[in-house]
PDB file of C-alpha atoms in Angstrom:
ATOM      1  CA  MET H 600      -4.387   8.428  74.136  1.00 97.00           C
ATOM      2  CA  ARG H 601      -6.494   6.068  71.819  1.00 98.00           C
ATOM      3  CA  ALA H 602      -4.700   2.619  70.706  1.00 98.00           C
ATOM      4  CA  SER H 603      -5.972  -0.111  68.782  1.00 98.00           C
ATOM      5  CA  VAL H 604      -4.837  -3.182  70.774  1.00 98.00           C
ATOM      6  CA  VAL H 605      -4.778  -6.963  70.003  1.00 98.00           C
ATOM      7  CA  LYS H 606      -6.158  -8.331  73.198  1.00 97.00           C
ATOM      8  CA  ALA H 607      -5.192 -12.112  72.503  1.00 96.00           C
ATOM      9  CA  HIS H 608      -4.413 -14.338  69.444  1.00 95.00           C
ATOM     10  CA  GLY H 609      -7.431 -14.986  67.468  1.00 95.00           C
ATOM     11  CA  GLY H 610     -10.010 -12.962  64.838  1.00 95.00           C
ATOM     12  CA  LEU H 611     -11.275  -9.362  64.540  1.00 96.00           C
ATOM     13  CA  ASP H 612     -13.026  -9.894  67.668  1.00 97.00           C
ATOM     14  CA  GLN H 613      -9.486  -9.597  69.618  1.00 97.00           C
ATOM     15  CA  ILE H 614      -8.940  -6.114  68.435  1.00 97.00           C
ATOM     16  CA  ALA H 615     -10.201  -3.329  70.678  1.00 98.00           C
ATOM     17  CA  LEU H 616      -9.909   0.583  70.559  1.00 97.00           C
ATOM     18  CA  VAL H 617      -9.007   1.330  74.293  1.00 98.00           C
ATOM     19  CA  ASP H 618      -7.523   4.153  76.348  1.00 98.00           C
ATOM     20  CA  TRP H 619      -3.749   3.489  76.549  1.00 98.00           C
ATOM     21  CA  PRO H 620      -1.100   5.434  78.816  1.00 97.00           C
ATOM     22  CA  GLU H 621       0.353   8.416  76.967  1.00 97.00           C
ATOM     23  CA  PRO H 622       4.325   7.537  75.932  1.00 98.00           C
ATOM     24  CA  LYS H 623       7.015   9.616  77.337  1.00 97.00           C
ATOM     25  CA  ALA H 624      10.435  10.142  75.471  1.00 98.00           C
ATOM     26  CA  GLY H 625      13.221   8.373  77.973  1.00 97.00           C
ATOM     27  CA  PRO H 626      16.946   8.740  77.283  1.00 98.00           C
ATOM     28  CA  GLY H 627      17.526   8.332  73.583  1.00 97.00           C
ATOM     29  CA  GLN H 628      14.173   8.373  72.355  1.00 98.00           C
ATOM     30  CA  ALA H 629      11.644  10.684  70.659  1.00 98.00           C
ATOM     31  CA  VAL H 630       7.549  10.544  70.815  1.00 98.00           C
ATOM     32  CA  VAL H 631       6.099  10.777  67.442  1.00 98.00           C
ATOM     33  CA  GLU H 632       2.687  11.562  66.434  1.00 98.00           C
ATOM     34  CA  VAL H 633       1.466   9.336  64.203  1.00 98.00           C
ATOM     35  CA  ALA H 634      -0.002  10.601  61.004  1.00 98.00           C
ATOM     36  CA  ALA H 635      -0.267   7.351  59.121  1.00 98.00           C
ATOM     37  CA  CYS H 636       0.240   3.419  60.128  1.00 98.00           C
ATOM     38  CA  GLY H 637       0.244   1.087  57.378  1.00 95.00           C
ATOM     39  CA  LEU H 638      -1.375  -2.339  57.573  1.00 92.00           C
ATOM     40  CA  ASN H 639       0.859  -5.517  56.779  1.00 88.00           C
ATOM     41  CA  TYR H 640       0.973  -9.213  56.645  1.00 85.00           C
ATOM     42  CA  LEU H 641       2.946  -9.106  59.668  1.00 88.00           C
ATOM     43  CA  ASP H 642      -0.027  -7.433  61.527  1.00 94.00           C
ATOM     44  CA  ILE H 643      -2.235 -10.625  60.473  1.00 91.00           C
ATOM     45  CA  PHE H 644       0.619 -13.182  62.198  1.00 89.00           C
ATOM     46  CA  VAL H 645       0.456 -10.819  65.254  1.00 94.00           C
ATOM     47  CA  LEU H 646      -3.204 -11.468  65.281  1.00 95.00           C
ATOM     48  CA  ARG H 647      -3.579 -14.657  64.352  1.00 93.00           C
ATOM     49  CA  GLY H 648      -0.524 -16.150  66.244  1.00 90.00           C
ATOM     50  CA  MET H 649       2.064 -18.630  64.743  1.00 80.00           C
ATOM     51  CA  PRO H 650       3.466 -21.784  66.632  1.00 78.00           C
ATOM     52  CA  GLY H 651       6.911 -21.212  67.837  1.00 77.00           C
ATOM     53  CA  LEU H 652       6.781 -17.558  67.510  1.00 79.00           C
ATOM     54  CA  PRO H 653       5.085 -16.251  70.572  1.00 83.00           C
ATOM     55  CA  VAL H 654       3.887 -12.411  70.747  1.00 91.00           C
ATOM     56  CA  GLN H 655       3.125 -10.981  74.397  1.00 92.00           C
ATOM     57  CA  MET H 656      -0.215  -9.824  74.500  1.00 96.00           C
ATOM     58  CA  PRO H 657      -2.058  -7.064  74.707  1.00 97.00           C
ATOM     59  CA  ARG H 658       0.054  -5.656  71.722  1.00 97.00           C
ATOM     60  CA  ILE H 659      -0.533  -2.689  69.789  1.00 98.00           C
ATOM     61  CA  PRO H 660       0.042  -3.375  66.191  1.00 97.00           C
ATOM     62  CA  GLY H 661       1.649  -1.584  62.977  1.00 97.00           C
ATOM     63  CA  GLY H 662       4.921  -1.477  62.121  1.00 96.00           C
ATOM     64  CA  ASP H 663       4.859   1.215  59.350  1.00 97.00           C
ATOM     65  CA  ILE H 664       4.978   4.411  61.017  1.00 98.00           C
ATOM     66  CA  SER H 665       5.105   8.067  59.802  1.00 98.00           C
ATOM     67  CA  GLY H 666       4.522  11.228  61.614  1.00 98.00           C
ATOM     68  CA  THR H 667       5.687  14.214  63.481  1.00 98.00           C
ATOM     69  CA  VAL H 668       8.062  14.554  66.481  1.00 98.00           C
ATOM     70  CA  ARG H 669       6.414  16.094  69.463  1.00 98.00           C
ATOM     71  CA  GLU H 670       9.004  15.414  72.105  1.00 98.00           C
ATOM     72  CA  VAL H 671      12.438  14.178  72.609  1.00 98.00           C
ATOM     73  CA  GLY H 672      14.224  12.517  75.750  1.00 98.00           C
ATOM     74  CA  PRO H 673      17.883  13.363  76.900  1.00 98.00           C
ATOM     75  CA  GLY H 674      20.627  12.871  74.612  1.00 97.00           C
ATOM     76  CA  VAL H 675      18.252  13.787  71.518  1.00 98.00           C
ATOM     77  CA  ALA H 676      19.099  16.827  69.251  1.00 97.00           C
ATOM     78  CA  ARG H 677      16.054  19.322  69.835  1.00 97.00           C
ATOM     79  CA  ASP H 678      15.803  20.230  66.448  1.00 97.00           C
ATOM     80  CA  TRP H 679      13.774  17.098  65.967  1.00 98.00           C
ATOM     81  CA  VAL H 680      10.991  18.203  67.389  1.00 98.00           C
ATOM     82  CA  GLY H 681       8.279  19.264  64.649  1.00 98.00           C
ATOM     83  CA  ARG H 682      10.124  17.628  62.040  1.00 98.00           C
ATOM     84  CA  ARG H 683       8.291  14.787  59.787  1.00 98.00           C
ATOM     85  CA  VAL H 684       9.432  11.547  59.935  1.00 98.00           C
ATOM     86  CA  LEU H 685       9.512   7.996  58.951  1.00 98.00           C
ATOM     87  CA  VAL H 686      10.204   5.573  61.500  1.00 98.00           C
ATOM     88  CA  ASP H 687      12.426   2.578  60.870  1.00 96.00           C
ATOM     89  CA  PRO H 688      10.673  -0.528  62.515  1.00 96.00           C
ATOM     90  CA  HIS H 689      13.737  -2.311  63.450  1.00 93.00           C
ATOM     91  CA  ILE H 690      14.105  -2.506  67.150  1.00 91.00           C
ATOM     92  CA  ARG H 691      17.589  -2.629  68.929  1.00 83.00           C
ATOM     93  CA  HIS H 692      17.108  -5.755  70.475  1.00 80.00           C
ATOM     94  CA  GLY H 693      15.710  -7.809  67.562  1.00 82.00           C
ATOM     95  CA  GLY H 694      12.493  -7.830  65.834  1.00 88.00           C
ATOM     96  CA  ALA H 695      10.048  -5.187  64.477  1.00 93.00           C
ATOM     97  CA  LEU H 696       7.796  -2.416  66.129  1.00 96.00           C
ATOM     98  CA  GLY H 697       4.045  -4.000  66.233  1.00 96.00           C
ATOM     99  CA  GLU H 698       5.369  -7.442  66.969  1.00 94.00           C
ATOM    100  CA  HIS H 699       8.462  -7.582  69.502  1.00 93.00           C
ATOM    101  CA  ASP H 700       7.480  -4.332  70.934  1.00 95.00           C
ATOM    102  CA  HIS H 701       4.007  -1.926  70.521  1.00 97.00           C
ATOM    103  CA  GLY H 702       3.645  -0.656  66.891  1.00 97.00           C
ATOM    104  CA  GLY H 703       1.823   2.726  65.578  1.00 98.00           C
ATOM    105  CA  LEU H 704      -1.859   2.155  65.605  1.00 98.00           C
ATOM    106  CA  CYS H 705      -2.348   4.606  68.170  1.00 98.00           C
ATOM    107  CA  GLU H 706      -2.095   8.319  68.434  1.00 98.00           C
ATOM    108  CA  ARG H 707       1.467   8.675  69.767  1.00 98.00           C
ATOM    109  CA  ILE H 708       4.456   6.353  70.206  1.00 98.00           C
ATOM    110  CA  ALA H 709       7.681   6.570  71.619  1.00 98.00           C
ATOM    111  CA  VAL H 710      10.620   5.358  69.987  1.00 98.00           C
ATOM    112  CA  ASP H 711      14.532   5.094  69.667  1.00 97.00           C
ATOM    113  CA  ALA H 712      15.746   8.556  67.743  1.00 97.00           C
ATOM    114  CA  ASP H 713      17.907   6.118  66.265  1.00 96.00           C
ATOM    115  CA  ASN H 714      14.877   4.813  64.157  1.00 97.00           C
ATOM    116  CA  LEU H 715      13.672   8.237  62.801  1.00 98.00           C
ATOM    117  CA  ILE H 716      14.405   9.375  59.447  1.00 97.00           C
ATOM    118  CA  ALA H 717      13.497  12.623  57.952  1.00 98.00           C
ATOM    119  CA  LEU H 718      10.737  13.175  55.159  1.00 97.00           C
ATOM    120  CA  PRO H 719      11.125  15.343  52.340  1.00 96.00           C
ATOM    121  CA  ASP H 720       8.297  17.714  51.842  1.00 94.00           C
ATOM    122  CA  ASP H 721       7.253  16.080  48.709  1.00 97.00           C
ATOM    123  CA  VAL H 722       6.807  12.770  50.362  1.00 97.00           C
ATOM    124  CA  SER H 723       3.255  12.089  52.176  1.00 98.00           C
ATOM    125  CA  PHE H 724       2.717  10.508  55.168  1.00 98.00           C
ATOM    126  CA  GLU H 725       0.814   7.928  53.387  1.00 97.00           C
ATOM    127  CA  GLN H 726       3.416   7.080  50.821  1.00 96.00           C
ATOM    128  CA  ALA H 727       5.973   6.757  53.671  1.00 97.00           C
ATOM    129  CA  ALA H 728       4.042   4.460  55.660  1.00 97.00           C
ATOM    130  CA  ALA H 729       3.788   2.316  52.789  1.00 93.00           C
ATOM    131  CA  LEU H 730       7.732   1.512  52.690  1.00 93.00           C
ATOM    132  CA  PRO H 731       9.354   0.383  55.783  1.00 94.00           C
ATOM    133  CA  ILE H 732       8.186  -3.443  56.328  1.00 93.00           C
ATOM    134  CA  ALA H 733       7.719  -4.505  52.748  1.00 93.00           C
ATOM    135  CA  TYR H 734      10.614  -2.433  51.083  1.00 94.00           C
ATOM    136  CA  GLY H 735      12.972  -2.797  54.189  1.00 92.00           C
ATOM    137  CA  THR H 736      12.416  -6.820  53.921  1.00 93.00           C
ATOM    138  CA  ALA H 737      12.481  -6.831  50.073  1.00 96.00           C
ATOM    139  CA  TYR H 738      15.960  -5.084  50.097  1.00 96.00           C
ATOM    140  CA  ARG H 739      17.221  -7.389  52.660  1.00 94.00           C
ATOM    141  CA  MET H 740      16.388 -10.464  50.714  1.00 95.00           C
ATOM    142  CA  MET H 741      17.203  -9.217  47.157  1.00 97.00           C
ATOM    143  CA  ILE H 742      20.717  -7.149  48.137  1.00 97.00           C
ATOM    144  CA  THR H 743      21.858  -8.143  51.520  1.00 96.00           C
ATOM    145  CA  ARG H 744      21.224 -11.923  51.455  1.00 95.00           C
ATOM    146  CA  GLY H 745      20.198 -12.971  47.677  1.00 96.00           C
ATOM    147  CA  GLY H 746      23.084 -10.495  46.089  1.00 97.00           C
ATOM    148  CA  VAL H 747      21.092 -10.179  43.030  1.00 98.00           C
ATOM    149  CA  ARG H 748      23.318  -9.416  39.911  1.00 97.00           C
ATOM    150  CA  ALA H 749      22.717  -8.258  36.379  1.00 98.00           C
ATOM    151  CA  GLY H 750      21.918 -10.870  33.897  1.00 97.00           C
ATOM    152  CA  GLU H 751      20.540 -13.097  36.538  1.00 98.00           C
ATOM    153  CA  THR H 752      17.010 -14.476  36.145  1.00 98.00           C
ATOM    154  CA  VAL H 753      14.728 -13.864  39.282  1.00 98.00           C
ATOM    155  CA  LEU H 754      11.155 -15.720  39.684  1.00 98.00           C
ATOM    156  CA  ILE H 755       9.149 -13.885  42.086  1.00 98.00           C
ATOM    157  CA  LEU H 756       5.814 -15.620  43.838  1.00 96.00           C
ATOM    158  CA  GLY H 757       3.031 -13.309  44.910  1.00 92.00           C
ATOM    159  CA  ALA H 758       4.868 -10.418  43.028  1.00 96.00           C
ATOM    160  CA  SER H 759       1.729  -8.416  43.261  1.00 94.00           C
ATOM    161  CA  GLY H 760       1.873  -8.054  47.215  1.00 91.00           C
ATOM    162  CA  GLY H 761       3.848  -5.364  49.088  1.00 92.00           C
ATOM    163  CA  VAL H 762       7.237  -7.230  49.381  1.00 94.00           C
ATOM    164  CA  GLY H 763       6.625  -8.702  45.936  1.00 96.00           C
ATOM    165  CA  THR H 764       6.619  -5.189  43.820  1.00 96.00           C
ATOM    166  CA  ALA H 765       9.489  -4.274  45.867  1.00 96.00           C
ATOM    167  CA  CYS H 766      11.410  -7.345  44.816  1.00 97.00           C
ATOM    168  CA  VAL H 767      10.288  -6.804  41.340  1.00 98.00           C
ATOM    169  CA  GLN H 768      11.669  -3.350  41.455  1.00 97.00           C
ATOM    170  CA  ILE H 769      14.852  -4.000  43.102  1.00 98.00           C
ATOM    171  CA  ALA H 770      15.732  -6.881  40.771  1.00 98.00           C
ATOM    172  CA  LYS H 771      14.937  -5.080  37.748  1.00 98.00           C
ATOM    173  CA  ASN H 772      17.122  -2.132  38.791  1.00 97.00           C
ATOM    174  CA  ALA H 773      20.020  -4.429  39.652  1.00 97.00           C
ATOM    175  CA  GLY H 774      19.830  -5.595  35.730  1.00 98.00           C
ATOM    176  CA  ALA H 775      18.393  -8.771  36.402  1.00 98.00           C
ATOM    177  CA  VAL H 776      15.295 -10.680  34.253  1.00 98.00           C
ATOM    178  CA  VAL H 777      12.326 -10.360  36.203  1.00 98.00           C
ATOM    179  CA  ILE H 778       9.640 -13.227  35.916  1.00 98.00           C
ATOM    180  CA  ALA H 779       6.576 -12.069  38.185  1.00 98.00           C
ATOM    181  CA  CYS H 780       3.690 -14.495  39.224  1.00 97.00           C
ATOM    182  CA  ALA H 781       0.132 -13.488  40.273  1.00 96.00           C
ATOM    183  CA  SER H 782      -3.145 -14.260  40.079  1.00 94.00           C
ATOM    184  CA  SER H 783      -5.226 -12.003  37.728  1.00 95.00           C
ATOM    185  CA  LYS H 784      -4.431 -10.121  34.320  1.00 95.00           C
ATOM    186  CA  ALA H 785      -4.866  -6.545  36.199  1.00 97.00           C
ATOM    187  CA  LYS H 786      -2.089  -7.695  38.484  1.00 97.00           C
ATOM    188  CA  LEU H 787       0.130  -8.747  35.865  1.00 97.00           C
ATOM    189  CA  ASP H 788      -0.325  -5.653  33.887  1.00 97.00           C
ATOM    190  CA  ARG H 789       0.545  -3.540  36.660  1.00 97.00           C
ATOM    191  CA  LEU H 790       3.814  -5.953  37.213  1.00 97.00           C
ATOM    192  CA  ARG H 791       4.788  -5.312  33.573  1.00 97.00           C
ATOM    193  CA  GLU H 792       4.489  -1.340  34.491  1.00 97.00           C
ATOM    194  CA  LEU H 793       6.719  -2.062  37.126  1.00 96.00           C
ATOM    195  CA  GLY H 794       9.113  -3.547  35.116  1.00 96.00           C
ATOM    196  CA  ALA H 795       8.416  -7.460  35.209  1.00 98.00           C
ATOM    197  CA  ASP H 796       9.921  -8.997  31.906  1.00 98.00           C
ATOM    198  CA  HIS H 797       7.797 -11.981  32.051  1.00 98.00           C
ATOM    199  CA  LEU H 798       4.530 -12.712  33.453  1.00 98.00           C
ATOM    200  CA  ILE H 799       2.815 -16.032  34.906  1.00 98.00           C
ATOM    201  CA  ASP H 800      -0.677 -16.457  35.927  1.00 97.00           C
ATOM    202  CA  TYR H 801      -0.107 -19.105  38.511  1.00 94.00           C
ATOM    203  CA  THR H 802      -3.992 -20.001  38.350  1.00 93.00           C
ATOM    204  CA  ARG H 803      -3.703 -20.761  34.770  1.00 95.00           C
ATOM    205  CA  GLU H 804      -0.164 -22.482  34.266  1.00 95.00           C
ATOM    206  CA  ASP H 805       2.355 -24.373  36.544  1.00 96.00           C
ATOM    207  CA  PHE H 806       4.669 -21.388  37.201  1.00 97.00           C
ATOM    208  CA  SER H 807       7.381 -23.660  37.996  1.00 96.00           C
ATOM    209  CA  GLY H 808       7.702 -25.187  34.729  1.00 96.00           C
ATOM    210  CA  ARG H 809       6.886 -22.146  32.772  1.00 97.00           C
ATOM    211  CA  ALA H 810       9.771 -20.617  34.865  1.00 98.00           C
ATOM    212  CA  TRP H 811      11.702 -23.471  33.513  1.00 96.00           C
ATOM    213  CA  GLU H 812      10.856 -22.480  30.145  1.00 97.00           C
ATOM    214  CA  ILE H 813      11.582 -19.103  30.152  1.00 98.00           C
ATOM    215  CA  SER H 814      15.051 -19.346  31.579  1.00 97.00           C
ATOM    216  CA  GLY H 815      16.034 -21.611  28.859  1.00 96.00           C
ATOM    217  CA  ARG H 816      15.827 -24.644  30.823  1.00 95.00           C
ATOM    218  CA  ARG H 817      18.681 -23.859  32.894  1.00 95.00           C
ATOM    219  CA  GLY H 818      16.559 -22.174  35.938  1.00 96.00           C
ATOM    220  CA  CYS H 819      16.344 -19.306  37.933  1.00 97.00           C
ATOM    221  CA  GLU H 820      19.468 -17.959  39.832  1.00 97.00           C
ATOM    222  CA  ILE H 821      16.822 -16.657  42.526  1.00 98.00           C
ATOM    223  CA  VAL H 822      13.324 -17.586  43.712  1.00 98.00           C
ATOM    224  CA  VAL H 823      11.386 -15.661  46.166  1.00 97.00           C
ATOM    225  CA  ASN H 824       9.056 -17.417  47.724  1.00 96.00           C
ATOM    226  CA  TYR H 825       7.304 -16.245  50.821  1.00 90.00           C
ATOM    227  CA  THR H 826       4.014 -18.314  50.541  1.00 87.00           C
ATOM    228  CA  GLY H 827       5.334 -21.659  51.358  1.00 87.00           C
ATOM    229  CA  GLY H 828       2.803 -24.172  51.258  1.00 89.00           C
ATOM    230  CA  ASP H 829       2.498 -26.327  48.027  1.00 91.00           C
ATOM    231  CA  THR H 830       4.567 -23.748  46.184  1.00 93.00           C
ATOM    232  CA  TRP H 831       7.598 -24.801  47.969  1.00 93.00           C
ATOM    233  CA  VAL H 832       8.611 -27.742  46.270  1.00 93.00           C
ATOM    234  CA  PRO H 833       7.972 -26.281  42.654  1.00 94.00           C
ATOM    235  CA  SER H 834      10.152 -23.435  43.681  1.00 95.00           C
ATOM    236  CA  LEU H 835      13.145 -25.946  44.541  1.00 94.00           C
ATOM    237  CA  ARG H 836      12.612 -27.525  40.911  1.00 94.00           C
ATOM    238  CA  ALA H 837      12.674 -24.044  39.216  1.00 95.00           C
ATOM    239  CA  LEU H 838      16.143 -22.889  40.718  1.00 95.00           C
ATOM    240  CA  ALA H 839      19.340 -23.166  38.717  1.00 95.00           C
ATOM    241  CA  PRO H 840      22.320 -24.952  39.884  1.00 93.00           C
ATOM    242  CA  HIS H 841      23.705 -23.115  43.071  1.00 92.00           C
ATOM    243  CA  GLY H 842      20.549 -20.916  43.069  1.00 95.00           C
ATOM    244  CA  ARG H 843      19.074 -18.932  45.867  1.00 95.00           C
ATOM    245  CA  LEU H 844      15.726 -19.571  47.386  1.00 95.00           C
ATOM    246  CA  LEU H 845      14.841 -16.463  49.522  1.00 96.00           C
ATOM    247  CA  THR H 846      12.225 -16.564  52.043  1.00 94.00           C
ATOM    248  CA  CYS H 847      10.511 -14.368  54.716  1.00 90.00           C
ATOM    249  CA  GLY H 848       7.146 -15.471  55.112  1.00 84.00           C
ATOM    250  CA  ALA H 849       4.640 -18.635  54.691  1.00 81.00           C
ATOM    251  CA  THR H 850       1.448 -17.148  54.026  1.00 79.00           C
ATOM    252  CA  ALA H 851       0.008 -20.488  52.422  1.00 78.00           C
ATOM    253  CA  GLY H 852       1.712 -22.552  55.320  1.00 82.00           C
ATOM    254  CA  TYR H 853       4.748 -22.470  57.452  1.00 83.00           C
ATOM    255  CA  ASP H 854       4.973 -26.814  57.165  1.00 85.00           C
ATOM    256  CA  PRO H 855       5.568 -27.229  53.591  1.00 86.00           C
ATOM    257  CA  ARG H 856       6.722 -30.962  52.270  1.00 84.00           C
ATOM    258  CA  THR H 857      10.103 -30.752  50.654  1.00 85.00           C
ATOM    259  CA  ASP H 858      12.365 -32.827  48.094  1.00 84.00           C
ATOM    260  CA  ILE H 859      15.675 -33.040  49.057  1.00 83.00           C
ATOM    261  CA  ARG H 860      16.438 -34.184  45.665  1.00 85.00           C
ATOM    262  CA  TYR H 861      16.151 -30.915  44.214  1.00 79.00           C
ATOM    263  CA  ILE H 862      18.311 -29.610  47.033  1.00 79.00           C
ATOM    264  CA  TRP H 863      21.199 -31.631  45.964  1.00 78.00           C
ATOM    265  CA  ARG H 864      20.704 -31.627  42.604  1.00 74.00           C
ATOM    266  CA  ARG H 865      20.643 -27.736  42.640  1.00 70.00           C
ATOM    267  CA  ARG H 866      23.858 -27.813  44.215  1.00 64.00           C
ATOM    268  CA  TRP H 867      26.194 -29.293  41.679  1.00 49.00           C
TER     269      TRP H 867
END
């Protein structure tokens, strides 16, 4: 079969379309014929590499996978064959498909049957492949770790991205007051449509100071920051006492300066 493979960390020249061995369904596994595979910022991290987070090469990237089950292995019900599915990217020993194991930028992939999620007929393969990593990450941050509650104020940086838009919708559905940050009017208009209560164009104003004002100068109970870099300390400043700063990435820099004054002051 054909597969897009990252040969080594680097630029786009390290990606190649190659012939790859056909997958086989082992015990407890299924082979999925890939119909759609989304691209995620995780794939950029895999390509470029990040110190301290090694990825074994060569690697087939792509963790957002949908398709049709074509084969099942021992221990898997035969009625999965022919079903349209979304693939949960979490892998049993930890990590995600496309990073810690081969992903879906290929024609077929073998996955654990426990990762199969049956698709309703009215959900397209493309719609399904837009969900797993972004919305799964957002759900874990906002609900599992952040425990967002009705009435809280939530500041979301990079709100127009995949994880960001998911955070906006989850926080709004929980009854929170949502402050969304983005870099253009078009993005902010769309975020308002998705449920954001307040909008900040961070290219025009200090998002931290503006969020502080919107919150009535008491701070935000939750700040979502997966950019890092120069946004880290302003995010700390925007927190309310006992607030939660949630992160899942570092698109603007993984080693930001910090200011421990805001760590102890926001803990009183």
